[in-house]
Structure formats: C-alpha cells, structure tokens
C-alpha cells in the first residue's frame, strides 16, 4: 500500500479535505473526508484568509478523525475568474545521434513556458499536450526516439499572484503545507472522465456554487480551460428574490423541489415556502420555481456553449459534455443541457472509488477526488522520471516553492 495522499478543495460553498491511498490493485481507496461550509471565499477566490483557514482546519480535523491519518502536505485546488489559459509551443534542438532525453523535453517546455507572464501573474500549470519530432506530430512520449528537432505543444495556465498567494496562506494558516496547486476543472476531469472520453474529445463543466469551471480534453490531453463566475448560488439568489424568501429557504426549495424544465412539472403542484416578515408561509406553484431556476440554468448552459465555441474545438467533442459540481445534481439538468448544447450530456460523479465513498461519490466531489488522483499521477510521473520534476525546480519557482509540471498527467491510461 502506498503512502496516503491528501487534498483540499476550497470551494465557494464547501471546503473539503480528503485522504486517499492507492491500493495494490491500482484503485483509489478513500480513507476519510471532512466537509465544512466555506468561509471567506467568493466566486472561487479567497477574500478572507483567516476565515478560510478556520474552515480548512475544521475540514482537515474531520478527515483526520475519520481516517486516523494526519494531514501534513496537501494538493490544493485553485479556481476563480483570474485564471487564464493559453496553448503555446516550444522548440529544442537535439544532439545528433542520440535519442531524446528528459532534459531535451525540459528545454522544449522551458521555451513553451517563456510566454509573457506579467509581473502580477504566475504560472500554475505548464502541461505538455503532445510532441512533434522532425515534423512528425502526434508523438506522445518522445524519450528515446531519434530526431533533431523537438517541438512541444503545451497548455499553460496562469493566475493572479495575489489570489494564488492567498490560497497558500490560507492552507498554511491551517498548519498544512501545499505540495501543488491544481486548477479545479483539471482535477475534476481526473475523477469524472474516462480515458476513452478524454481520447475522443470531451468537455467537462463543473457547475459549483460560485463558479462554472470548464476543461476540454482531446487526444487524451488538456486543450482548453476556463473559470466562469456563475454557479448554483446565483440560482438560489434568483429564487430568493422571485419568491421573496430568505436565502436558506430558497436553497432548501431548490434542492428539494427544484427542476430545470418547467414543462416537466404539473401545473397543479404547489409547495409551501417560508416567506420574509409577517407573511409567514405561502404556497407557490412548483412550476413557477422551475421557471425561475430554468432561466439561470439556461444562462449557464449558454455560457458553456459559448465557451466551447470560443475555444474553436466544438467540432472535436464526440463524447460531448460531462457535468459535475453540486449544481449537476439539479433535477432535469441533463436533458435541459442536452437540448441547449446539442451534444451528448452525462452527469459525472467521481469514478472507480473504494473505501469510505458514501460521502464523496456525488458530482459535487469530483474536484476533491480529482485532486487526490492528480497527486497519485504526479507521484507516478516523478517515480518514472529520471529527474523528478516536482523536487528540483530549474528556475525561480513561480508559486513559492511549488512546481506543478506533471509530465505524464494527461497521457492516456
Ligand atoms: N440537489 C441539488 N439540486 C440543485 N442544486 C444543488 C443540489 N445539490 C447541491 N446543489 C448546489 O450546488 C452548489 C454547490 O456545488 P459545489 O459543492 O460543487 O460548489 P463549490 O465547490 O463549493 O463551489 P465552486 O466550485 O463554485 O467554488 C450549491 O449552489 C448548491 O445549492
Ligand atoms: Mg467546486
């Protein structure tokens, strides 16, 4: 059995700590999870480090208690509208006569990373998508192959330095060390998608509380990522306004009676709503609730569609769209999204888990589970590489002691 891997997902609504281990059979066994309401987080970004730290400490304590495993070092998710991503290309000349070495890949990646990163931004990921050797493209692992000119296509993700540092500070404030920051939709893709989907071409949309995160995988690699600042909280807010009810009452109605398609709800179905002030309780048509929800779900689906089109890869996604995040649990969202997106849609809870899975097998935990899986892959990549990338950064590190380059993280398998 391997050493346990720990992760932290600091979402807009929930903070989740998770500890897992890789079994001898190569599966992920969940040892323990801790979930608390987030504090000090808005639209995926930490706005109050101290409050966020307190929520983290509470989640960690729960996970430690359940698993009996202390958490010291963690993989941590990052999101927020400050995230930007781009694809870039790097070239390295190969010494004649010998095969491509990991060092040559390093040089090509360095060139790809040398995109202009402004003062106030830092690189979170530089992930190789594929290689071209002497004009031959589609090379997945060039090490050992003979050639003269190696080109790498990399997906580079950057974030605002201040937001990145606040995540690190909040985690350190809870007494933990950050091993690596991982873009949340990339992590969610690890847990919710199959290798076959990533090979064929698929878009993952994590519709959480404060953000909708999108990641597009093609040919087994990550091609496009974006974080949009709208999520389930907006649906609840619309309901609170529309029904003149407190936020918590609106949230409860959404989860219990909510539906994405009003026409699926019989006209004569009524529910009881706790209203503000003297009004006490009121009855409301469930279809009206669905109408309010539907308008916002439509906006979110349109945003996803626009983003997929903007990426330019909309014709390369035969596996369609996989939805995760808490809002993917909304009744009727799958067929609604299929209608808007005109693509196959499925709901993607984390896959292939063993152990204490009851708490984390919902779509809302795809990111959290994916963070542990990312850690697992990174460990494997470092084990397989002659020069462990995570251990010896080759230049002043962009994110204070972290280095988040995972060589084989998105190769198939
Ligand atoms: N059954 C349900 N029906 C509708 N919405 C739901 C359901 N269950 C959870 N949600 C919504 O999911 C949202 C929380 O999702 P999630 O836990 O993925 O968010 P988060 O990770 O905290 O936030 P983010 O990723 O946006 O920063 C909330 O808005 C919640 O109301
Ligand atoms: Mg989330």
CSV table of C-alpha atoms and ligand atoms in Angstrom, one decimal:
chain,number,residue,atom,x,y,z
A,1,UNK,CA,0.0,0.0,0.0
A,2,UNK,CA,1.2,3.5,-0.8
A,3,UNK,CA,1.6,6.5,1.5
A,4,UNK,CA,-1.7,8.3,1.8
A,5,UNK,CA,-2.4,11.3,-0.5
A,6,UNK,CA,-4.3,14.3,1.0
A,7,UNK,CA,-6.1,17.1,-0.9
A,8,UNK,CA,-8.1,20.2,-0.1
A,9,UNK,CA,-10.9,21.7,-2.2
A,10,UNK,CA,-11.7,25.2,-1.1
A,11,UNK,CA,-14.9,25.8,-2.9
A,12,UNK,CA,-17.3,28.8,-2.8
A,13,UNK,CA,-19.8,26.9,-0.7
A,14,UNK,CA,-17.9,23.9,0.8
A,15,UNK,CA,-14.4,23.2,2.0
A,16,UNK,CA,-13.5,19.6,1.7
A,17,UNK,CA,-10.4,17.7,3.0
A,18,UNK,CA,-9.9,14.2,1.6
A,19,UNK,CA,-7.4,11.5,2.3
A,20,UNK,CA,-6.9,8.5,0.0
A,21,UNK,CA,-4.5,5.8,-0.8
A,22,UNK,CA,-3.7,3.8,-3.9
A,23,UNK,CA,-4.4,0.1,-3.4
A,24,UNK,CA,-2.2,-2.7,-4.6
A,25,UNK,CA,-4.7,-3.3,-7.4
A,26,UNK,CA,-4.2,0.3,-8.5
A,27,UNK,CA,-7.5,1.7,-7.3
A,28,UNK,CA,-8.1,4.8,-5.2
A,29,UNK,CA,-9.4,4.0,-1.7
A,30,UNK,CA,-10.9,6.8,0.3
A,31,UNK,CA,-9.7,6.8,3.9
A,32,UNK,CA,-11.6,9.8,5.2
A,33,UNK,CA,-13.3,13.0,4.2
A,34,UNK,CA,-14.1,16.2,6.1
A,35,UNK,CA,-16.6,18.7,4.8
A,36,UNK,CA,-17.5,22.2,6.2
A,37,UNK,CA,-19.2,25.2,4.9
A,38,UNK,CA,-16.6,27.5,3.3
A,39,UNK,CA,-16.0,30.9,4.8
A,40,UNK,CA,-14.0,33.8,3.3
A,41,UNK,CA,-14.5,32.6,-0.3
A,42,UNK,CA,-16.3,34.4,-3.1
A,43,UNK,CA,-16.7,33.1,-6.6
A,44,UNK,CA,-13.9,30.6,-6.0
A,45,UNK,CA,-11.5,33.2,-4.7
A,46,UNK,CA,-10.3,33.6,-1.1
A,47,UNK,CA,-11.3,37.0,0.1
A,48,UNK,CA,-10.6,36.4,3.8
A,49,UNK,CA,-7.6,34.3,4.5
A,50,UNK,CA,-8.2,33.9,8.2
A,51,UNK,CA,-11.8,32.7,7.8
A,52,UNK,CA,-10.8,30.4,5.0
A,53,UNK,CA,-8.1,28.9,7.3
A,54,UNK,CA,-10.6,28.2,10.0
A,55,UNK,CA,-12.9,26.3,7.6
A,56,UNK,CA,-9.9,24.4,6.3
A,57,UNK,CA,-8.7,23.5,9.8
A,58,UNK,CA,-12.2,22.2,10.6
A,59,UNK,CA,-12.5,20.1,7.4
A,60,UNK,CA,-9.0,18.7,8.0
A,61,UNK,CA,-9.7,17.8,11.6
A,62,UNK,CA,-12.8,15.8,10.5
A,63,UNK,CA,-10.9,14.0,7.7
A,64,UNK,CA,-8.1,13.1,10.2
A,65,UNK,CA,-10.5,11.9,12.7
A,66,UNK,CA,-12.3,9.6,10.3
A,67,UNK,CA,-9.2,8.2,8.6
A,68,UNK,CA,-6.8,8.2,11.6
A,69,UNK,CA,-4.2,9.6,9.2
A,70,UNK,CA,-2.6,13.0,10.0
A,71,UNK,CA,-2.6,15.5,7.1
A,72,UNK,CA,0.6,17.5,6.7
A,73,UNK,CA,1.0,18.1,3.0
A,74,UNK,CA,-1.8,18.6,0.5
A,75,UNK,CA,-2.7,19.0,-3.1
A,76,UNK,CA,-4.9,22.1,-3.3
A,77,UNK,CA,-7.5,23.2,-5.9
A,78,UNK,CA,-7.5,26.7,-7.3
A,79,UNK,CA,-10.1,28.4,-9.4
A,80,UNK,CA,-11.6,31.9,-9.9
A,81,UNK,CA,-12.1,34.3,-12.8
A,82,UNK,CA,-8.5,35.4,-12.5
A,83,UNK,CA,-7.4,32.1,-14.1
A,84,UNK,CA,-6.3,32.4,-17.7
A,85,UNK,CA,-5.0,29.7,-20.0
A,86,UNK,CA,-3.3,29.5,-23.4
A,87,UNK,CA,-1.6,27.0,-25.6
A,88,UNK,CA,2.0,27.6,-26.6
A,89,UNK,CA,4.7,25.9,-28.5
A,90,UNK,CA,8.4,25.4,-27.5
A,91,UNK,CA,11.3,24.0,-29.6
A,92,UNK,CA,14.6,22.3,-28.6
A,93,UNK,CA,17.4,21.1,-30.8
A,94,UNK,CA,18.5,17.5,-30.1
A,95,UNK,CA,22.2,16.5,-30.2
A,96,UNK,CA,22.7,14.4,-33.3
A,97,UNK,CA,22.9,10.6,-32.9
A,98,UNK,CA,21.3,10.1,-29.5
A,99,UNK,CA,17.7,9.8,-28.6
A,100,UNK,CA,15.6,12.5,-27.0
A,101,UNK,CA,16.2,12.7,-23.2
A,102,UNK,CA,14.1,14.1,-20.4
A,103,UNK,CA,16.5,17.1,-20.4
A,104,UNK,CA,15.6,17.9,-24.0
A,105,UNK,CA,11.9,17.8,-23.0
A,106,UNK,CA,12.8,20.2,-20.2
A,107,UNK,CA,14.3,22.7,-22.7
A,108,UNK,CA,11.4,22.5,-25.1
A,109,UNK,CA,9.0,23.1,-22.1
A,110,UNK,CA,11.0,26.0,-20.9
A,111,UNK,CA,10.7,27.6,-24.3
A,112,UNK,CA,6.9,27.0,-24.3
A,113,UNK,CA,6.7,28.5,-20.8
A,114,UNK,CA,8.6,31.6,-21.9
A,115,UNK,CA,5.3,33.2,-22.8
A,116,UNK,CA,5.0,36.7,-21.5
A,117,UNK,CA,3.7,36.4,-17.9
A,118,UNK,CA,3.1,39.8,-16.5
A,119,UNK,CA,4.5,40.8,-13.1
A,120,UNK,CA,1.3,40.2,-11.2
A,121,UNK,CA,0.6,36.7,-12.6
A,122,UNK,CA,2.2,33.3,-12.0
A,123,UNK,CA,2.2,30.1,-13.9
A,124,UNK,CA,0.1,27.4,-12.2
A,125,UNK,CA,0.5,24.7,-14.9
A,126,UNK,CA,2.5,24.1,-18.0
A,127,UNK,CA,1.3,20.7,-19.2
A,128,UNK,CA,2.6,19.1,-22.4
A,129,UNK,CA,-0.2,18.1,-24.8
A,130,UNK,CA,1.9,16.4,-27.4
A,131,UNK,CA,5.2,16.5,-29.3
A,132,UNK,CA,6.4,16.9,-32.8
A,133,UNK,CA,9.7,15.3,-33.7
A,134,UNK,CA,11.3,16.3,-37.0
A,135,UNK,CA,7.9,17.4,-38.3
A,136,UNK,CA,6.2,14.2,-37.3
A,137,UNK,CA,3.3,15.3,-35.0
A,138,UNK,CA,1.2,13.3,-32.6
A,139,UNK,CA,4.1,11.9,-30.6
A,140,UNK,CA,3.0,11.2,-27.1
A,141,UNK,CA,6.3,10.2,-25.4
A,142,UNK,CA,9.4,11.1,-27.4
A,143,UNK,CA,12.0,9.9,-24.8
A,144,UNK,CA,14.5,7.6,-26.6
A,145,UNK,CA,13.3,8.5,-30.1
A,146,UNK,CA,15.9,9.6,-32.6
A,147,UNK,CA,15.5,13.1,-34.1
A,148,UNK,CA,17.0,16.6,-34.5
A,149,UNK,CA,14.2,19.0,-33.7
A,150,UNK,CA,11.7,18.5,-30.8
A,151,UNK,CA,8.6,20.7,-30.6
A,152,UNK,CA,6.2,20.6,-27.7
A,153,UNK,CA,2.6,21.9,-27.6
A,154,UNK,CA,1.9,23.0,-24.0
A,155,UNK,CA,-1.2,24.1,-22.2
A,156,UNK,CA,-0.2,27.0,-19.9
A,157,UNK,CA,-2.4,28.1,-17.0
A,158,UNK,CA,-1.7,31.3,-15.1
A,159,UNK,CA,-3.4,33.0,-12.2
A,160,UNK,CA,-3.3,36.3,-10.3
A,161,UNK,CA,-0.3,36.2,-8.0
A,162,UNK,CA,-2.3,37.7,-5.1
A,163,UNK,CA,-5.1,35.1,-5.4
A,164,UNK,CA,-2.5,32.3,-5.6
A,165,UNK,CA,-0.7,33.5,-2.5
A,166,UNK,CA,-3.9,33.9,-0.6
A,167,UNK,CA,-4.7,30.2,-1.2
A,168,UNK,CA,-1.3,29.2,0.0
A,169,UNK,CA,-1.6,31.5,3.0
A,170,UNK,CA,-5.0,30.1,4.0
A,171,UNK,CA,-3.7,26.5,3.8
A,172,UNK,CA,-0.5,27.3,5.7
A,173,UNK,CA,-2.7,29.2,8.3
A,174,UNK,CA,-4.4,25.8,9.0
A,175,UNK,CA,-1.0,24.3,9.6
A,176,UNK,CA,-0.5,22.4,6.3
A,177,UNK,CA,2.0,22.6,3.5
A,178,UNK,CA,0.9,22.9,-0.1
A,179,UNK,CA,2.5,20.3,-2.3
A,180,UNK,CA,1.0,21.6,-5.5
A,181,UNK,CA,-1.8,23.8,-6.7
A,182,UNK,CA,-4.1,22.2,-9.3
A,183,UNK,CA,-6.6,24.0,-11.5
A,184,UNK,CA,-10.0,22.7,-10.3
A,185,UNK,CA,-11.5,21.7,-13.6
A,186,UNK,CA,-8.4,19.8,-14.5
A,187,UNK,CA,-8.7,17.9,-11.2
A,188,UNK,CA,-12.4,17.3,-11.8
A,189,UNK,CA,-11.5,15.8,-15.2
A,190,UNK,CA,-9.3,13.3,-13.5
A,191,UNK,CA,-12.1,12.0,-11.3
A,192,UNK,CA,-15.2,12.3,-13.5
A,193,UNK,CA,-14.0,11.4,-17.0
A,194,UNK,CA,-13.0,8.1,-18.6
A,195,UNK,CA,-9.7,7.7,-20.6
A,196,UNK,CA,-11.9,6.9,-23.6
A,197,UNK,CA,-13.8,10.2,-23.3
A,198,UNK,CA,-10.6,12.2,-23.0
A,199,UNK,CA,-9.2,10.4,-26.0
A,200,UNK,CA,-12.3,11.0,-28.1
A,201,UNK,CA,-12.7,14.6,-27.1
A,202,UNK,CA,-14.9,15.8,-24.2
A,203,UNK,CA,-15.8,19.0,-22.3
A,204,UNK,CA,-16.1,18.9,-18.6
A,205,UNK,CA,-18.2,21.5,-16.9
A,206,UNK,CA,-18.1,21.7,-13.1
A,207,UNK,CA,-21.1,23.9,-12.1
A,208,UNK,CA,-20.4,24.6,-8.4
A,209,UNK,CA,-21.8,27.2,-6.1
A,210,UNK,CA,-19.9,30.3,-7.2
A,211,UNK,CA,-18.2,29.3,-10.5
A,212,UNK,CA,-18.6,27.2,-13.6
A,213,UNK,CA,-15.3,25.6,-14.5
A,214,UNK,CA,-14.7,24.2,-18.0
A,215,UNK,CA,-11.9,21.9,-19.2
A,216,UNK,CA,-11.7,20.5,-22.7
A,217,UNK,CA,-9.8,17.2,-23.3
A,218,UNK,CA,-8.9,16.0,-26.7
A,219,UNK,CA,-6.5,13.2,-27.8
A,220,UNK,CA,-6.0,12.4,-24.1
A,221,UNK,CA,-4.7,15.8,-23.2
A,222,UNK,CA,-5.9,19.1,-21.8
A,223,UNK,CA,-6.6,21.7,-24.6
A,224,UNK,CA,-8.6,24.4,-23.0
A,225,UNK,CA,-9.6,25.6,-19.5
A,226,UNK,CA,-11.6,28.5,-18.2
A,227,UNK,CA,-13.4,29.5,-14.9
A,228,UNK,CA,-16.6,31.5,-15.2
A,229,UNK,CA,-18.0,33.4,-12.2
A,230,UNK,CA,-21.6,32.0,-12.2
A,231,UNK,CA,-22.9,28.9,-10.3
A,232,UNK,CA,-25.6,27.5,-8.1
A,233,UNK,CA,-25.6,30.4,-5.6
A,234,UNK,CA,-27.0,32.6,-8.4
A,235,UNK,CA,-29.9,30.1,-8.9
A,236,UNK,CA,-30.7,30.3,-5.2
A,237,UNK,CA,-30.4,34.1,-5.2
A,238,UNK,CA,-32.9,34.3,-8.1
A,239,UNK,CA,-35.3,32.1,-6.2
A,240,UNK,CA,-34.9,34.1,-3.0
A,241,UNK,CA,-35.7,37.3,-5.0
A,242,UNK,CA,-38.5,35.7,-7.1
A,243,UNK,CA,-40.2,34.0,-4.1
A,244,UNK,CA,-39.4,36.8,-1.6
A,245,UNK,CA,-37.9,34.2,0.7
A,246,UNK,CA,-34.7,34.1,2.8
A,247,UNK,CA,-31.7,32.6,1.0
A,248,UNK,CA,-31.7,29.5,3.2
A,249,UNK,CA,-35.3,28.7,2.5
A,250,UNK,CA,-34.7,29.3,-1.3
A,251,UNK,CA,-31.7,26.9,-1.1
A,252,UNK,CA,-33.8,24.2,0.5
A,253,UNK,CA,-36.6,24.6,-2.1
A,254,UNK,CA,-34.1,24.4,-4.9
A,255,UNK,CA,-32.6,21.2,-3.6
A,256,UNK,CA,-35.9,19.5,-2.6
A,257,UNK,CA,-38.3,20.7,-5.4
A,258,UNK,CA,-36.1,22.4,-8.0
A,259,UNK,CA,-36.2,21.3,-11.6
A,260,UNK,CA,-34.5,22.7,-14.7
A,261,UNK,CA,-37.5,22.2,-17.1
A,262,UNK,CA,-40.8,23.9,-16.0
A,263,UNK,CA,-42.8,21.9,-18.6
A,264,UNK,CA,-41.9,18.7,-16.8
A,265,UNK,CA,-43.8,19.9,-13.7
A,266,UNK,CA,-47.6,19.5,-13.5
A,267,UNK,CA,-49.4,22.9,-13.3
A,268,UNK,CA,-51.3,21.9,-10.2
A,269,UNK,CA,-48.3,21.1,-7.9
A,270,UNK,CA,-47.9,23.5,-5.1
A,271,UNK,CA,-45.2,23.8,-2.3
A,272,UNK,CA,-45.0,25.6,1.0
A,273,UNK,CA,-42.5,28.4,1.2
A,274,UNK,CA,-41.2,30.2,4.3
A,275,UNK,CA,-41.5,33.9,3.4
A,276,UNK,CA,-40.0,37.1,4.8
A,277,UNK,CA,-41.5,39.1,7.7
A,278,UNK,CA,-45.2,38.8,8.7
A,279,UNK,CA,-46.2,36.8,5.7
A,280,UNK,CA,-45.3,33.5,7.4
A,281,UNK,CA,-45.7,30.7,4.9
A,282,UNK,CA,-47.1,30.9,1.4
A,283,UNK,CA,-47.9,28.4,-1.3
A,284,UNK,CA,-46.1,28.7,-4.6
A,285,UNK,CA,-46.6,26.7,-7.8
A,286,UNK,CA,-43.7,24.3,-8.2
A,287,UNK,CA,-43.7,25.1,-11.9
A,288,UNK,CA,-43.0,28.8,-11.0
A,289,UNK,CA,-40.0,27.6,-9.0
A,290,UNK,CA,-38.8,25.7,-12.1
A,291,UNK,CA,-39.3,28.7,-14.3
A,292,UNK,CA,-37.0,30.8,-12.1
A,293,UNK,CA,-34.4,28.1,-12.0
A,294,UNK,CA,-34.6,27.4,-15.7
A,295,UNK,CA,-33.8,30.9,-16.7
A,296,UNK,CA,-30.5,30.8,-14.8
A,297,UNK,CA,-29.7,27.3,-15.9
A,298,UNK,CA,-30.2,28.4,-19.4
A,299,UNK,CA,-27.8,31.2,-18.9
A,300,UNK,CA,-25.2,28.9,-17.5
A,301,UNK,CA,-25.6,26.4,-20.3
A,302,UNK,CA,-25.4,29.2,-22.9
A,303,UNK,CA,-22.2,30.3,-21.3
A,304,UNK,CA,-20.8,26.8,-21.5
A,305,UNK,CA,-21.8,26.6,-25.2
A,306,UNK,CA,-20.3,30.0,-26.0
A,307,UNK,CA,-17.0,29.0,-24.3
A,308,UNK,CA,-16.9,25.7,-26.1
A,309,UNK,CA,-17.4,27.5,-29.4
A,310,UNK,CA,-14.9,30.2,-28.5
A,311,UNK,CA,-12.3,27.5,-27.9
A,312,UNK,CA,-12.7,26.5,-31.5
A,313,UNK,CA,-12.8,22.8,-30.6
A,314,UNK,CA,-16.6,22.5,-30.7
A,315,UNK,CA,-16.4,20.0,-33.6
A,316,UNK,CA,-13.9,17.8,-31.8
A,317,UNK,CA,-16.0,16.7,-28.9
A,318,UNK,CA,-17.8,13.5,-29.9
A,319,UNK,CA,-18.0,12.4,-26.2
A,320,UNK,CA,-20.0,15.6,-25.6
A,321,UNK,CA,-20.2,17.3,-22.2
A,322,UNK,CA,-19.9,15.8,-18.7
A,323,UNK,CA,-21.4,17.8,-15.9
A,324,UNK,CA,-20.2,17.7,-12.3
A,325,UNK,CA,-20.3,20.1,-9.3
A,326,UNK,CA,-23.2,20.3,-6.9
A,327,UNK,CA,-25.5,22.0,-9.5
A,328,UNK,CA,-25.2,19.0,-11.7
A,329,UNK,CA,-27.4,17.3,-9.1
A,330,UNK,CA,-30.3,19.6,-10.0
A,331,UNK,CA,-33.2,17.5,-11.3
A,332,UNK,CA,-33.7,17.7,-15.1
A,333,UNK,CA,-30.4,19.4,-15.8
A,334,UNK,CA,-29.1,16.6,-18.0
A,335,UNK,CA,-31.8,16.8,-20.6
A,336,UNK,CA,-32.0,20.6,-20.4
A,337,UNK,CA,-28.3,20.8,-21.1
A,338,UNK,CA,-28.5,18.3,-23.9
A,339,UNK,CA,-31.2,20.5,-25.5
A,340,UNK,CA,-29.1,23.7,-25.3
A,341,UNK,CA,-25.7,22.2,-26.1
A,342,UNK,CA,-27.0,19.8,-28.8
A,343,UNK,CA,-24.4,17.3,-27.7
A,344,UNK,CA,-24.4,14.2,-25.6
A,345,UNK,CA,-24.5,15.1,-21.9
A,346,UNK,CA,-23.9,12.9,-18.8
A,347,UNK,CA,-23.6,13.6,-15.1
A,348,UNK,CA,-20.1,12.8,-13.8
A,349,UNK,CA,-19.7,11.7,-10.2
A,350,UNK,CA,-16.1,10.6,-9.3
A,351,UNK,CA,-15.5,7.1,-10.8
A,352,UNK,CA,-13.9,3.9,-9.5
A,353,UNK,CA,-13.6,4.6,-5.8
A,354,UNK,CA,-13.2,2.2,-2.9
A,355,UNK,CA,-13.4,2.7,0.9
A,356,UNK,CA,-15.4,5.5,2.5
A,357,UNK,CA,-17.1,6.5,-0.7
A,358,UNK,CA,-20.6,7.4,0.6
A,359,UNK,CA,-19.6,11.0,1.4
A,360,UNK,CA,-17.7,11.8,-1.8
A,361,UNK,CA,-19.3,9.8,-4.6
A,362,UNK,CA,-21.5,12.7,-5.6
A,363,UNK,CA,-20.8,15.0,-8.6
A,364,UNK,CA,-20.0,17.8,-6.1
A,365,UNK,CA,-16.9,16.0,-5.0
A,366,UNK,CA,-15.4,15.3,-8.5
A,367,UNK,CA,-12.9,18.1,-7.9
A,368,UNK,CA,-11.9,17.0,-4.5
A,369,UNK,CA,-11.4,13.3,-5.5
A,370,UNK,CA,-9.6,14.5,-8.7
A,371,UNK,CA,-7.1,16.4,-6.6
A,372,UNK,CA,-6.1,13.2,-4.9
A,373,UNK,CA,-5.9,11.4,-8.2
A,374,UNK,CA,-3.7,14.2,-9.6
A,375,UNK,CA,-1.4,13.7,-6.6
A,376,UNK,CA,-1.3,10.0,-7.4
A,377,UNK,CA,-0.4,10.6,-11.1
A,378,UNK,CA,2.2,13.2,-10.2
A,379,UNK,CA,3.8,10.7,-7.8
A,380,UNK,CA,3.9,8.1,-10.5
A,381,UNK,CA,5.3,10.6,-13.0
A,382,UNK,CA,8.0,11.5,-10.6
A,383,UNK,CA,8.8,7.9,-9.8
A,384,UNK,CA,9.1,7.2,-13.5
A,385,UNK,CA,11.2,10.2,-14.4
A,386,UNK,CA,15.0,10.3,-14.0
A,387,UNK,CA,14.9,13.9,-12.8
A,388,UNK,CA,11.9,14.3,-10.6
A,389,UNK,CA,10.2,17.5,-11.8
A,390,UNK,CA,8.4,18.3,-8.6
A,391,UNK,CA,11.5,18.1,-6.5
A,392,UNK,CA,14.1,20.2,-8.4
A,393,UNK,CA,12.7,23.3,-10.0
A,394,UNK,CA,15.0,24.5,-12.6
A,395,UNK,CA,14.3,28.2,-12.2
A,396,UNK,CA,13.0,30.6,-9.6
A,397,UNK,CA,9.7,29.0,-8.9
A,398,UNK,CA,6.6,30.8,-9.9
A,399,UNK,CA,4.5,29.7,-7.0
A,400,UNK,CA,6.7,30.0,-4.0
A,401,UNK,CA,8.4,26.6,-3.7
A,402,UNK,CA,5.9,24.8,-5.8
A,403,UNK,CA,6.4,23.4,-9.1
A,404,UNK,CA,3.4,22.0,-10.9
A,405,UNK,CA,4.5,20.4,-14.0
A,406,UNK,CA,3.2,16.9,-14.3
A,407,UNK,CA,4.8,15.2,-17.2
A,408,UNK,CA,2.6,12.3,-18.0
A,409,UNK,CA,-0.5,13.5,-16.2
A,410,UNK,CA,-2.6,13.7,-19.3
A,411,UNK,CA,-1.2,11.0,-21.4
A,412,UNK,CA,-3.8,8.3,-21.9
A,413,UNK,CA,-4.3,5.5,-19.4
B,1,LIG,N1,-29.7,18.5,-5.5
B,1,LIG,C1,-29.3,19.7,-5.8
B,1,LIG,N2,-30.0,20.4,-6.7
B,1,LIG,C2,-29.6,21.7,-7.1
B,1,LIG,N3,-28.5,22.3,-6.7
B,1,LIG,C3,-27.7,21.6,-5.8
B,1,LIG,C4,-28.1,20.3,-5.3
B,1,LIG,N4,-27.1,19.9,-4.5
B,1,LIG,C5,-26.2,20.9,-4.4
B,1,LIG,N5,-26.6,21.9,-5.2
B,1,LIG,C6,-25.9,23.2,-5.4
B,1,LIG,O1,-24.6,23.0,-5.7
B,1,LIG,C7,-23.8,24.2,-5.3
B,1,LIG,C8,-22.5,23.7,-4.6
B,1,LIG,O2,-21.8,23.0,-5.5
B,1,LIG,P1,-20.3,22.6,-5.2
B,1,LIG,O3,-20.2,21.9,-3.9
B,1,LIG,O4,-19.8,21.9,-6.4
B,1,LIG,O5,-19.7,24.0,-5.1
B,1,LIG,P2,-18.3,24.6,-4.5
B,1,LIG,O6,-17.2,23.6,-4.9
B,1,LIG,O7,-18.4,24.9,-3.1
B,1,LIG,O8,-18.2,25.9,-5.3
B,1,LIG,P3,-17.2,26.4,-6.5
B,1,LIG,O9,-16.6,25.2,-7.1
B,1,LIG,O10,-18.2,27.1,-7.4
B,1,LIG,O11,-16.2,27.3,-5.9
B,1,LIG,C9,-24.7,25.0,-4.4
B,1,LIG,O12,-25.1,26.2,-5.0
B,1,LIG,C10,-25.9,24.0,-4.1
B,1,LIG,O13,-27.1,24.7,-3.9
B,2,LIG,MG1,-16.0,23.3,-6.6
